[in-house]
Coordinates of C-alpha atoms and ligand atoms in Angstrom, one line a residue:
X153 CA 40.0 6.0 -108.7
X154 CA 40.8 6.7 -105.1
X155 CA 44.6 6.2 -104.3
X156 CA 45.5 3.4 -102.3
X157 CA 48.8 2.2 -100.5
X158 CA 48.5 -1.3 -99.5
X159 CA 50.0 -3.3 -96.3
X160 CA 50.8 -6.8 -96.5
X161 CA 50.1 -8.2 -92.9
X162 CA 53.1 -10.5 -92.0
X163 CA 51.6 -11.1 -88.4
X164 CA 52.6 -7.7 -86.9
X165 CA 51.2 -6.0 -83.9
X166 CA 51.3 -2.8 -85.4
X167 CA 49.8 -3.0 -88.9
X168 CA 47.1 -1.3 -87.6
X169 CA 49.2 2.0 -87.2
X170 CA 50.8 1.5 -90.3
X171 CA 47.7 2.0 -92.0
X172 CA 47.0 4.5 -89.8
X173 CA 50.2 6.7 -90.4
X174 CA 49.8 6.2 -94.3
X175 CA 45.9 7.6 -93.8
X176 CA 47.4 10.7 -91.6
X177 CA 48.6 11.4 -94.8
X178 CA 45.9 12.1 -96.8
X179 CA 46.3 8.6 -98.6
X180 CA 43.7 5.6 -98.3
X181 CA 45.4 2.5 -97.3
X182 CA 43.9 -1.2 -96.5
X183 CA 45.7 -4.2 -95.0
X184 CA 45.7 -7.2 -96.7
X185 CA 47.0 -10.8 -95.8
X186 CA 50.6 -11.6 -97.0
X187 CA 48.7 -14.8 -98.1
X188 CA 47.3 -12.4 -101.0
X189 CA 48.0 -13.3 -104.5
X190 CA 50.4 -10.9 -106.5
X191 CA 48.1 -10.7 -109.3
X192 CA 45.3 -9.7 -106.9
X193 CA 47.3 -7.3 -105.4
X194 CA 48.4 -5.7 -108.0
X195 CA 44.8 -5.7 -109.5
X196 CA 44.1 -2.7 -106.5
X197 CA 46.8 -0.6 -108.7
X198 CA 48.5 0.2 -105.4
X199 CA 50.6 3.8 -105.7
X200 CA 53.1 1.7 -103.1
X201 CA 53.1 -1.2 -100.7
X202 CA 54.5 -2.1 -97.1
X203 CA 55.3 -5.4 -96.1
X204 CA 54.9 -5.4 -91.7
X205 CA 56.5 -6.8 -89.5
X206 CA 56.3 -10.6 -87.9
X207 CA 57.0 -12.9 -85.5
X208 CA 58.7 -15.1 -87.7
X209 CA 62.0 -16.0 -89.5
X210 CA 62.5 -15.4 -92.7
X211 CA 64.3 -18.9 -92.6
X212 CA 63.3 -21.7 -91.2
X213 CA 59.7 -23.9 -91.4
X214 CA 57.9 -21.2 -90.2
X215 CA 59.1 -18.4 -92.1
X216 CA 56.2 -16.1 -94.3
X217 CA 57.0 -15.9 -97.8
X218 CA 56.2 -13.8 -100.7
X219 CA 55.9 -13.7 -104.5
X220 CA 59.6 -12.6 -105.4
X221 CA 58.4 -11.1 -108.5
X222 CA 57.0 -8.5 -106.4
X223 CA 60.3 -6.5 -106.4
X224 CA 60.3 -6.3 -110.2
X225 CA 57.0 -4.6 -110.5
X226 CA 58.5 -0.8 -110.0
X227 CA 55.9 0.0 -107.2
X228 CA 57.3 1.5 -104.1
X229 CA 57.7 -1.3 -101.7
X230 CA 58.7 -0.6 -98.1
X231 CA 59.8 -3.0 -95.6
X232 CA 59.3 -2.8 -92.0
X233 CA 61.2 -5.5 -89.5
X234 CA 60.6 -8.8 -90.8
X235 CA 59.2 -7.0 -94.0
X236 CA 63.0 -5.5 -93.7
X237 CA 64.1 -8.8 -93.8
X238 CA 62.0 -10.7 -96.4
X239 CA 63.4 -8.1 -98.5
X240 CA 66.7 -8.9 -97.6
X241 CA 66.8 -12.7 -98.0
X242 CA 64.5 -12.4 -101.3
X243 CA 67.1 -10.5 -103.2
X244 CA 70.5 -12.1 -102.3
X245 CA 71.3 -11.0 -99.4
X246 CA 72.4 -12.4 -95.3
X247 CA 69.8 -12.1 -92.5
X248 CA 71.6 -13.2 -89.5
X249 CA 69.9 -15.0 -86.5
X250 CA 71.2 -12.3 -83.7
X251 CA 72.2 -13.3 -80.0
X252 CA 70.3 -10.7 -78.1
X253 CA 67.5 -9.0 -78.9
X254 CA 67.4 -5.3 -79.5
X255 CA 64.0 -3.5 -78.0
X256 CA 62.7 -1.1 -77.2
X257 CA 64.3 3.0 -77.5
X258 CA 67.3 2.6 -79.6
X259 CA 69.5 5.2 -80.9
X260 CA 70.0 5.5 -84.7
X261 CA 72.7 6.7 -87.0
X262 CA 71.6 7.8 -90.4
X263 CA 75.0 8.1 -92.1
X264 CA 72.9 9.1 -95.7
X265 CA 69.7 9.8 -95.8
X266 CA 69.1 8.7 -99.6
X267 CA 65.4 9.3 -99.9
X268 CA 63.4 7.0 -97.5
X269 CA 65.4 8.9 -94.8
X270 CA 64.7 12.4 -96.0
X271 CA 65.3 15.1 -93.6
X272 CA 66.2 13.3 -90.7
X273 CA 68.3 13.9 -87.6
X274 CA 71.9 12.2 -87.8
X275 CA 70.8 10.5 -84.5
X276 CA 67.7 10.0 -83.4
X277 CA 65.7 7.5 -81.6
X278 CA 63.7 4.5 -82.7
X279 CA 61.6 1.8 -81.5
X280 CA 62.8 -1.8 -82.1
X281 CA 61.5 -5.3 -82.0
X282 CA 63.7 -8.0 -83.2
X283 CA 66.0 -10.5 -83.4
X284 CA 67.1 -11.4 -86.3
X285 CA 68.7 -9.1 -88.3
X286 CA 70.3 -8.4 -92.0
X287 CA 73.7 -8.8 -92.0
X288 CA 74.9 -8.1 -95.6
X289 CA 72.4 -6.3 -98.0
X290 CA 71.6 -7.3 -101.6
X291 CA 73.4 -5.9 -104.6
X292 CA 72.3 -2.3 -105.5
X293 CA 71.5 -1.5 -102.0
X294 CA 73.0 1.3 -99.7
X295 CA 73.0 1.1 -95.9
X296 CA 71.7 4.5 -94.6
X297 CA 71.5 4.3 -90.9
X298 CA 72.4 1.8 -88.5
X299 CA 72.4 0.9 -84.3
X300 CA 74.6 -0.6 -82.0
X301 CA 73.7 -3.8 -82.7
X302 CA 72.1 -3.5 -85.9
X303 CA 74.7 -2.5 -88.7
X304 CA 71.8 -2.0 -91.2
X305 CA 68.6 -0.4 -89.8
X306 CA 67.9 1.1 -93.1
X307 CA 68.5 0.4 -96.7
X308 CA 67.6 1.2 -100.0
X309 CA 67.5 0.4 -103.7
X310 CA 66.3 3.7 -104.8
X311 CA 66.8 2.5 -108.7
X312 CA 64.3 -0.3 -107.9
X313 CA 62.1 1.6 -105.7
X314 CA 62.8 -1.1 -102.8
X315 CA 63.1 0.6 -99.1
X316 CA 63.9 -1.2 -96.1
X317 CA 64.1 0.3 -92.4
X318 CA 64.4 -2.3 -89.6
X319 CA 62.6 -0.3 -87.0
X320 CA 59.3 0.7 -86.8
X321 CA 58.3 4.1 -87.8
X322 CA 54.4 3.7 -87.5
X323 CA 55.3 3.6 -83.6
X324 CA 55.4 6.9 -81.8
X325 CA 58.9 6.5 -79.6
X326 CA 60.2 6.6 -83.4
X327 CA 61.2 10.7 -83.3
X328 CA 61.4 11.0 -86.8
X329 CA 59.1 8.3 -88.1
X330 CA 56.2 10.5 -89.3
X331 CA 59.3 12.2 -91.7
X332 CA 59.7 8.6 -93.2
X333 CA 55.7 8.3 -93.8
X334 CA 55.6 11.7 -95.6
X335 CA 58.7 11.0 -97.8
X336 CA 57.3 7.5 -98.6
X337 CA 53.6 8.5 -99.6
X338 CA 54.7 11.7 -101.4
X339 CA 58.2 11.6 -102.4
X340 CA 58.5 7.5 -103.7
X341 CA 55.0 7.0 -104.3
X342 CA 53.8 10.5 -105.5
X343 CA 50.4 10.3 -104.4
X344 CA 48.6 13.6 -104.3
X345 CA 46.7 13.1 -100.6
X346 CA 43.2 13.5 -101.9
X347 CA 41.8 10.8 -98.9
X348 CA 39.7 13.1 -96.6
X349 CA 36.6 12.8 -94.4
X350 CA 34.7 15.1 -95.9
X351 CA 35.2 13.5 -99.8
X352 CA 34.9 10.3 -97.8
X353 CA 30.8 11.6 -96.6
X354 CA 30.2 12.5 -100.3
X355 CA 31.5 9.4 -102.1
X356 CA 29.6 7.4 -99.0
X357 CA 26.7 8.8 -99.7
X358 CA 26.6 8.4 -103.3
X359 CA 27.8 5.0 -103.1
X360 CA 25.1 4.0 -100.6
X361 CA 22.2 5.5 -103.0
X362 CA 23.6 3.8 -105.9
X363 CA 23.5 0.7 -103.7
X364 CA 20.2 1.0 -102.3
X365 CA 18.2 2.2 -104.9
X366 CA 14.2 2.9 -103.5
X367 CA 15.2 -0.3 -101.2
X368 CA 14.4 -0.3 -97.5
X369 CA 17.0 -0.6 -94.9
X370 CA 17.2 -1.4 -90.8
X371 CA 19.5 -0.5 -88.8
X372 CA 20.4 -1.5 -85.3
X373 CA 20.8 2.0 -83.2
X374 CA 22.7 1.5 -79.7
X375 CA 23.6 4.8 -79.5
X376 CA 27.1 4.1 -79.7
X377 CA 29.5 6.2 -81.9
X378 CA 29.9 3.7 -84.8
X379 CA 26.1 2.9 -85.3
X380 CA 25.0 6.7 -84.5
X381 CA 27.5 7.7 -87.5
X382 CA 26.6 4.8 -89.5
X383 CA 22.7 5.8 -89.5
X384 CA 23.3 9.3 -89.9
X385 CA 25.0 8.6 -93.5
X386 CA 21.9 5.8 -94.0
X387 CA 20.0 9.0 -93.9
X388 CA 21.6 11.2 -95.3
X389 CA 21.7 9.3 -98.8
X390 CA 17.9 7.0 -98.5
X391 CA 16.4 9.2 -95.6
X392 CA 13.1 7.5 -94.9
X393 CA 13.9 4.2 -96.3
X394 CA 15.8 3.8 -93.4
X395 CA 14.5 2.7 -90.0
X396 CA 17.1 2.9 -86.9
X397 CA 15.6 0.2 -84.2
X398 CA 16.9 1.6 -80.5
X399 CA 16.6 -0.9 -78.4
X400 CA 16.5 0.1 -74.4
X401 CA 17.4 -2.7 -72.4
X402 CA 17.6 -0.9 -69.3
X403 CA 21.3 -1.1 -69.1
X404 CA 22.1 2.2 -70.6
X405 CA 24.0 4.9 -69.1
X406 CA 22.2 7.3 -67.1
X407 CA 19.6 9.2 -69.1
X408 CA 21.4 7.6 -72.4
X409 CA 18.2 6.5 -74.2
X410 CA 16.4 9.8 -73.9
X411 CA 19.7 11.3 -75.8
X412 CA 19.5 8.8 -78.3
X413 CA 16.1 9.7 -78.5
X414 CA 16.2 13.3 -79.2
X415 CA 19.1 12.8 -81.7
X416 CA 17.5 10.4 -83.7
X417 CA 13.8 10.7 -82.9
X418 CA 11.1 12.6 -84.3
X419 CA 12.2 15.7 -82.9
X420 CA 15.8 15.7 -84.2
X421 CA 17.5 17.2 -87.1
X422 CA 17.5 13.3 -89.4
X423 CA 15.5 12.0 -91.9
X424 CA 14.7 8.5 -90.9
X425 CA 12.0 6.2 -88.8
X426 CA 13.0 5.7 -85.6
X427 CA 11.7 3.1 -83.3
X428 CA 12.8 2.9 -79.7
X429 CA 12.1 -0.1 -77.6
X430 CA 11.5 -0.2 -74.1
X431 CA 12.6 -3.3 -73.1
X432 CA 13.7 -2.6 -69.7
X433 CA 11.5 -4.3 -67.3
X434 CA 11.7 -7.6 -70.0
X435 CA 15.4 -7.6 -69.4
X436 CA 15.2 -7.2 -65.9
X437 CA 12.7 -10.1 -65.9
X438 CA 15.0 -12.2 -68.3
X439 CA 18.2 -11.3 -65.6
X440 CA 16.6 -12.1 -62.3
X441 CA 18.4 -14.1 -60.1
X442 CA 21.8 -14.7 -62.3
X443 CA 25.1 -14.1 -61.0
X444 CA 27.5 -15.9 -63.3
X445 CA 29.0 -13.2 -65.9
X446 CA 29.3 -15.0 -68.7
X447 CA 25.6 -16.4 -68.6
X448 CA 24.5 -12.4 -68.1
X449 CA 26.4 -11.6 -71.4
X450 CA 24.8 -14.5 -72.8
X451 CA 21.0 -13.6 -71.7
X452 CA 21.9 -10.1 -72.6
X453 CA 23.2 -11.3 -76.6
X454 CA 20.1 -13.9 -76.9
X455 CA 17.1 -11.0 -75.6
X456 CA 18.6 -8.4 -77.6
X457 CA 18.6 -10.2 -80.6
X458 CA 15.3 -11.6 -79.6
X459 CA 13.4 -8.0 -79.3
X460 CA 15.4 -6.8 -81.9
X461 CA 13.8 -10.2 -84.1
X462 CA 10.1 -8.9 -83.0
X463 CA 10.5 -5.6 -84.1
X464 CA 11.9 -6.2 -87.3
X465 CA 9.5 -8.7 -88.6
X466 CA 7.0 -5.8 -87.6
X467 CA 8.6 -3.8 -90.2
X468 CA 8.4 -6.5 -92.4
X469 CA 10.9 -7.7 -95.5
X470 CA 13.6 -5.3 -95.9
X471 CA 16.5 -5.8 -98.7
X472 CA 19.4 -3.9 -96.3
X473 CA 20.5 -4.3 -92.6
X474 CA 22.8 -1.9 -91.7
X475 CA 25.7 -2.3 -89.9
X476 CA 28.5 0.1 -87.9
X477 CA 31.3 -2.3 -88.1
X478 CA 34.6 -0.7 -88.6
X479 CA 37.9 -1.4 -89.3
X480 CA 39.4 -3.1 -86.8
X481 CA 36.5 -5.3 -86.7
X482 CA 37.5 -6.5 -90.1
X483 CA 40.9 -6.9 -90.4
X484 CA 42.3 -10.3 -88.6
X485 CA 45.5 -11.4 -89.2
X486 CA 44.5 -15.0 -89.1
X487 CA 47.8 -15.5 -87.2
X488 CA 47.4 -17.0 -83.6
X489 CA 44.5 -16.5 -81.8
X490 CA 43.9 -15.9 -77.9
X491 CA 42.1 -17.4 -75.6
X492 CA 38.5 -16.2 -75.2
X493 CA 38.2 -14.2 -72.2
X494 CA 34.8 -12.9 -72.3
X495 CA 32.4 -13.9 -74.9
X496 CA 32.1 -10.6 -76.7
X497 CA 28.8 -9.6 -78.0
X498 CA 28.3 -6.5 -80.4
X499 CA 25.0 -4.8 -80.5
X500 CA 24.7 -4.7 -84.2
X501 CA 25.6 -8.9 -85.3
X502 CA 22.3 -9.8 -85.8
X503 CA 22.8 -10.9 -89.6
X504 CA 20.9 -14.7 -88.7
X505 CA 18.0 -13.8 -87.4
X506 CA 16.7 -10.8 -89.7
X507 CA 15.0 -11.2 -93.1
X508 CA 16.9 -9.0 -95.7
X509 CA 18.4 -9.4 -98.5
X510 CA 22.4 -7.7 -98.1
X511 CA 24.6 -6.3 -95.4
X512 CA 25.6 -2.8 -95.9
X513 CA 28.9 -1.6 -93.8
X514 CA 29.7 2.0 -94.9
X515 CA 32.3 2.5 -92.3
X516 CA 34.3 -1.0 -92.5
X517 CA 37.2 1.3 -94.1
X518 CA 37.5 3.5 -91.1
X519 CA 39.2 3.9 -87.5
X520 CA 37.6 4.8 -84.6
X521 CA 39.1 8.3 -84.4
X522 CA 38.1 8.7 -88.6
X523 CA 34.2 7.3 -87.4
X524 CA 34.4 10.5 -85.4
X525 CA 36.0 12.6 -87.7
X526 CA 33.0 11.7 -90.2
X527 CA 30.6 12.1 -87.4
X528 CA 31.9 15.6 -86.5
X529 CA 31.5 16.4 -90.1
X530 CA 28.1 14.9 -90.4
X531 CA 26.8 17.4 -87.5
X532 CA 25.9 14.3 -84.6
X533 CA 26.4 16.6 -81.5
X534 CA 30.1 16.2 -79.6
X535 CA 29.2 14.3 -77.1
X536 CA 27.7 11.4 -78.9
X537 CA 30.9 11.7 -80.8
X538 CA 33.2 11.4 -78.2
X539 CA 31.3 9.1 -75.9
X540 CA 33.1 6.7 -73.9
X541 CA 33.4 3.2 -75.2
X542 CA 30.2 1.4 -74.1
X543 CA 29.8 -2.8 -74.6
X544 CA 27.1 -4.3 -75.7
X545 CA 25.8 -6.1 -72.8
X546 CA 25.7 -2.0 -71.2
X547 CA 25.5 -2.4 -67.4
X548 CA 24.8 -5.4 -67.1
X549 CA 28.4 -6.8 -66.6
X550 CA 29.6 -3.4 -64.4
X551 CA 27.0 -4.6 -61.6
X552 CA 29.2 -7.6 -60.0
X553 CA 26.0 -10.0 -59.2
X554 CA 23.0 -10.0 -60.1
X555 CA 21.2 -6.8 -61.9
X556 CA 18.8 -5.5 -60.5
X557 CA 16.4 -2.2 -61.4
X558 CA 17.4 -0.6 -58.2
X559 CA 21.2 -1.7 -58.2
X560 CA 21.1 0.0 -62.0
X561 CA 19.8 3.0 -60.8
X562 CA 22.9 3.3 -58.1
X563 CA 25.6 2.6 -60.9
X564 CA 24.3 5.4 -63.6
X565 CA 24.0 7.5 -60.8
X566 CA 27.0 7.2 -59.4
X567 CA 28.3 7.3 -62.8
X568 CA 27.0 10.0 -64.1
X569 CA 28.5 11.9 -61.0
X570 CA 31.9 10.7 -61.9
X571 CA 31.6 11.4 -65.4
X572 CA 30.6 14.8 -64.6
X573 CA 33.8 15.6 -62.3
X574 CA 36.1 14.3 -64.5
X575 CA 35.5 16.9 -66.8
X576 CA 35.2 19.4 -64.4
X577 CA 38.8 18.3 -63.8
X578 CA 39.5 18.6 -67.5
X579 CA 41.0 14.9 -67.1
X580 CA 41.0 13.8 -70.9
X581 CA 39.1 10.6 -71.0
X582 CA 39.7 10.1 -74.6
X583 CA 43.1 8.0 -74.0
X584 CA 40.9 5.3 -72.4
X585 CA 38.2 4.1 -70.6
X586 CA 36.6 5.8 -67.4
X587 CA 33.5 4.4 -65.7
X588 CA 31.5 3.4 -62.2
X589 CA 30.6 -0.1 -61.5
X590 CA 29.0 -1.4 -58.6
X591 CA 30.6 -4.6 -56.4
X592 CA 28.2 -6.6 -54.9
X593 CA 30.0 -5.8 -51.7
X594 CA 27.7 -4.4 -48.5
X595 CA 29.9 -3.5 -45.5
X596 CA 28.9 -1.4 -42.6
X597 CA 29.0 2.3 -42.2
X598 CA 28.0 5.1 -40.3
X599 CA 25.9 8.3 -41.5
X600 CA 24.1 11.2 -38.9
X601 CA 24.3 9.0 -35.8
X602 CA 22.8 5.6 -37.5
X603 CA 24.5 2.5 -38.9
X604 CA 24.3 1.8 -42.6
X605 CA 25.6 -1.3 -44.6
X606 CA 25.2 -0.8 -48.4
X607 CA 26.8 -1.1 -51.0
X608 CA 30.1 0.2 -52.8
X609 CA 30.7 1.8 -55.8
X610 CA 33.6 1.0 -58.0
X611 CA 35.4 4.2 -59.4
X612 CA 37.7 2.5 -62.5
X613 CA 39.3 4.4 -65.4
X614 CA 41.9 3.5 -67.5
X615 CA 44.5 4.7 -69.6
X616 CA 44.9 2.4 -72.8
X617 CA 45.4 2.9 -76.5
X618 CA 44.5 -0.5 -77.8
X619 CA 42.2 -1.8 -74.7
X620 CA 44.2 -5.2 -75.3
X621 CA 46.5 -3.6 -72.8
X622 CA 45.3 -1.1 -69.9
X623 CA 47.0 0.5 -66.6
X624 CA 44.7 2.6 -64.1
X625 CA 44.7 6.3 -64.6
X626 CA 46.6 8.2 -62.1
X627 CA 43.4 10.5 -61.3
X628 CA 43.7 13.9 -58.8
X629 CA 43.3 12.1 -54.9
X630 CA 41.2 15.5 -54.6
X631 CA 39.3 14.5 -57.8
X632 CA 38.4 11.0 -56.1
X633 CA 37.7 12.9 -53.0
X634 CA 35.3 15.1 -54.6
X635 CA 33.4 12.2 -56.5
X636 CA 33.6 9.8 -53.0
X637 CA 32.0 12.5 -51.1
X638 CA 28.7 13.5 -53.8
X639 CA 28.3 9.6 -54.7
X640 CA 28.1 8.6 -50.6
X641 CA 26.2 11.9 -50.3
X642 CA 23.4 11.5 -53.6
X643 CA 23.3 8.3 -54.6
X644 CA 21.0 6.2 -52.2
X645 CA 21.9 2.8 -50.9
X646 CA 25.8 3.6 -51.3
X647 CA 27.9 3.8 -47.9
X648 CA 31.4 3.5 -49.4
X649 CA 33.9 4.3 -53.3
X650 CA 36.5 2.7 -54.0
X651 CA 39.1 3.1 -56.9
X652 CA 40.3 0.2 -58.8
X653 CA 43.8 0.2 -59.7
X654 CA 43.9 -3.1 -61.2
X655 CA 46.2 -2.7 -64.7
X656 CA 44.7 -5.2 -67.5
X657 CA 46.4 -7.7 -67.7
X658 CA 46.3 -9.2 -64.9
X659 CA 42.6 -7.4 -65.0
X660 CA 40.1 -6.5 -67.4
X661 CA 38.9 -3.3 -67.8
X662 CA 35.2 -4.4 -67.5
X663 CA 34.4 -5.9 -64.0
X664 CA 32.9 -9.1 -65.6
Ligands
XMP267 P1 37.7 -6.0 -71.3 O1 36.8 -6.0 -70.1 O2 37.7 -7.3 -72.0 O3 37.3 -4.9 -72.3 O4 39.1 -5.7 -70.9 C1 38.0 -4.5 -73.4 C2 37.1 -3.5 -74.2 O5 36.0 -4.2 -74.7 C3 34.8 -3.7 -74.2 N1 33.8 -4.8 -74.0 C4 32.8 -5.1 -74.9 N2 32.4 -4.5 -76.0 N3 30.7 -6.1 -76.2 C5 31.3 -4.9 -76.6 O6 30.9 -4.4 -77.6 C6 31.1 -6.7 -75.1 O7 30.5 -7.8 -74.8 C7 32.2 -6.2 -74.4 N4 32.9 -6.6 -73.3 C8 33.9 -5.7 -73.1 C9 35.1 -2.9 -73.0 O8 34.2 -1.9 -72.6 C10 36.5 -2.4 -73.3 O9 36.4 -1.2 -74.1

């Protein structure tokens, strides 16, 4: 039985990273709804469990409760801000509705360590978020470290197993959070860190043969990390019961579907039938004449399913369609949702319109960065691995306008130049997102002794960990120079670069 620490989602931004420190350590951990049952919960044998934090009060109409009993059950609970809190209130004692707010970099002081705070600094700093606050702890506990305005920032029961820190570890601005992590998983919860990507490949693909049996599968390929990886394991456990459908729709980077192609075609290193589709002209057919964004993202969804459809029922009945969905795909908090912005479309949902029997997701458990990790360790080459983040509807919303064959061919060119100098620069694109679009601006130029009046490029790259928020990446003015200079120079029917420096929000990241 693979050993699992569990996170109850309260509504907090950073679950995500919660999971994500508890994994750093060797230790599988899934987020679950705070709505989740205590019996259920208990039912995954968790080795420990962290409640998040929350917008919320823990009084009040609004406030997110929990099964109290949970605190008598022995196993390692840790409470993170409002988690902090619950705790607090649940067992007797004060949370206090503060006047100001305390955020951001905060100085701690961790008068006793006791064993949640194992190791650390007796000041330090750490990232707050909150409000309210506990003002008197419940009977057994021991205040361990504390703030200005926040006489208990940690406390702990460590009889009872019940920890409780007020600011958040799982962020990096906390100096000694990662300490906490390590003393919580192995200390308190005494798991022995077996959770790593390459026992992850071999259960995978033992799982997936069990699954599959002698059935057939199909699998959307887009050449994207998460599919790539997601086929590659297919293989590896069915090998020729899976087919991997590529379809080109003529909106790919530059030269993107002849990589895809040597990866996963006949001439590469997998076991698998491979179909690609060139569905270019179709699409450029299907786009002429549109300008409005959302109705190109539309056309884009509804073709790609469409050609997708076609070949499929070419292949005929099969019992599995495989999918690359990962783990941020899955998990919702089901607590507030935004406006929609841009009507997402994934290459990949196509579960309506294909004849087959059962979804399977072998990567719904993972990150991005552990998608990689397993892709590293499955052989796919680096730089499908570390390819830039790619939507669905491909090029078709970085050309402002309408698309057209020779407008794509100016944007991967132009692209691919920029691309190419960045890592000349050795400018990490790996903490964002770094691209060429093209306006739909023409404006007047001069090269040799004639007039021109093309178009301009769009040079955009951004520096973002979540891509909810982004801010334009301070790139070398000689770097820009460089790429201005070969883009006006080599790409035809471009008289003029610009760099965006729009942050998201108030921008996007994506032009349309
Ligand atoms: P925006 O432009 O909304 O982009 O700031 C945020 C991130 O999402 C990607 N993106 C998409 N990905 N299908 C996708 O699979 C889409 O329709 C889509 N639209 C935007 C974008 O590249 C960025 O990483």
């Amino acid at each position: 039985m693979v050993e699992k620490i569990i996170v109850l989602d309260f509504g907090g931004q950073y679950k995500q990273l919660i999971a994500r420190r508890v994994r750093e350590n060797h230790v599988y951990c899934e987020i679950l709804p705070y709505s989740t049952p205590l019996e259920k919960l208990l039912a995954e044998n968790p080795k420990g469990i962290i409640l998040t934090g929350g917008p919320n009060s823990v009084f009040g109409d609004e406030a997110l409760s929990y099964d109290p009993r949970l605190f008598e059950t022995g196993i390692p609970v840790l409470g993170i801000c409002y988690g902090a809190q619950l705790m607090a209130y649940e067992l007797g004692g004060k949370v206090l509705h503060a006047d100001v707010s305390e955020y951001g970099h905060t100085e701690v002081k961790v008068a006793k360590s006791g064993r949640i705070l194992r190791d650390w600094k007796r000041t330090s700093t750490v990232w707050m978020s909150h409000t309210d606050r506990i003002s008197e702890v419940p009977e057994g506990f021991e205040v361990l470290a504390s703030t200005e305005n926040c006489p208990v920032a940690a406390m702990e029961n460590a009889g009872r197993n019940l920890y409780a820190v007020q600011f958040h570890p799982e962020v990096v601005h906390t100096e000694e959070g990662s300490k906490l992590f390590h003393a919580f998983v192995y200390d308190i919860c005494r798991c022995a860190g077996t959770w790593k990507m390459d026992s992850f490949v071999d259960t995978t693909v033992k799982e997936l043969r069990e699954k599959i049996g002698d059935g057939r599968v199909l699998c959307a390929l887009s050449g994207g990390v998460d599919s790539s990886v997601c086929a590659v394991l297919l293989s590896k456990a069915v090998g020729k019961q899976l087919t991997c459908v590529f379809v080109d729709h003529g909106l790919l980077r530059k030269d993107e579907g002849d990589e895809v192609e040597k990866v996963f075609g006949p001439e590469g290193p997998y076991e698998l039938n491979f179909v690609r589709v060139n569905a270019q002209e179709y699409f450029y057919e299907k786009l002429k004449g549109v300008t409005d964004p959302e109705q190109k993202r539309k056309i884009i969804g509804a073709e790609f399913i469409n050609v997708f459809e076609k070949e499929a029922r070419k292949i005929g009945k099969v019992d599995f369609l495989a999918q690359g969905t990962i783990y941020p795909d899955v998990v919702e908090s089901g607590i507030g949702k935004g406006a929609v912005i841009k009507s997402h479309h994934n290459v990949g949902g196509l579960p309506d319109h294909v004849d087959f029997k059962e979804i399977v997701e072998p990567l719904r458990t993972l990150f991005k960065d552990e998608v990689r990790q397993v892709g590293l360790e499955l052989g796919i080459p680096r730089n499908l691995v570390y390819r830039q983040p790619f939507p669905g509807p491909g090029l078709g919303i970085r050309i402002v306008g309408e698309v057209t064959a020779e407008k794509v061919r100016i944007v991967q060119e132009a692209d691919a130049i920029y691309r190419e100098e960045l890592e000349k620069a050795n400018i990490d694109m790996g903490r964002g997102q770094f691209f060429a679009a093209l306006s739909n601006m023409r404006s007047v130029g001069v090269m040799g002794d004639g007039r021109t009046y093309e178009y301009a490029v769009v040079l955009r790259g951004v520096i973002t960990s979540d891509f909810m928020t982004a801010e334009a990446a301070q790139i070398p003015w000689e770097t820009l120079q460089i790429c201005m200079n070969r883009i006006i120079n080599e790409v035809k029917g471009v008289n003029r670069v610009l760099y965006d420096l729009t942050s998201k929000p108030p921008g996007t990241i994506e032009l349309e």
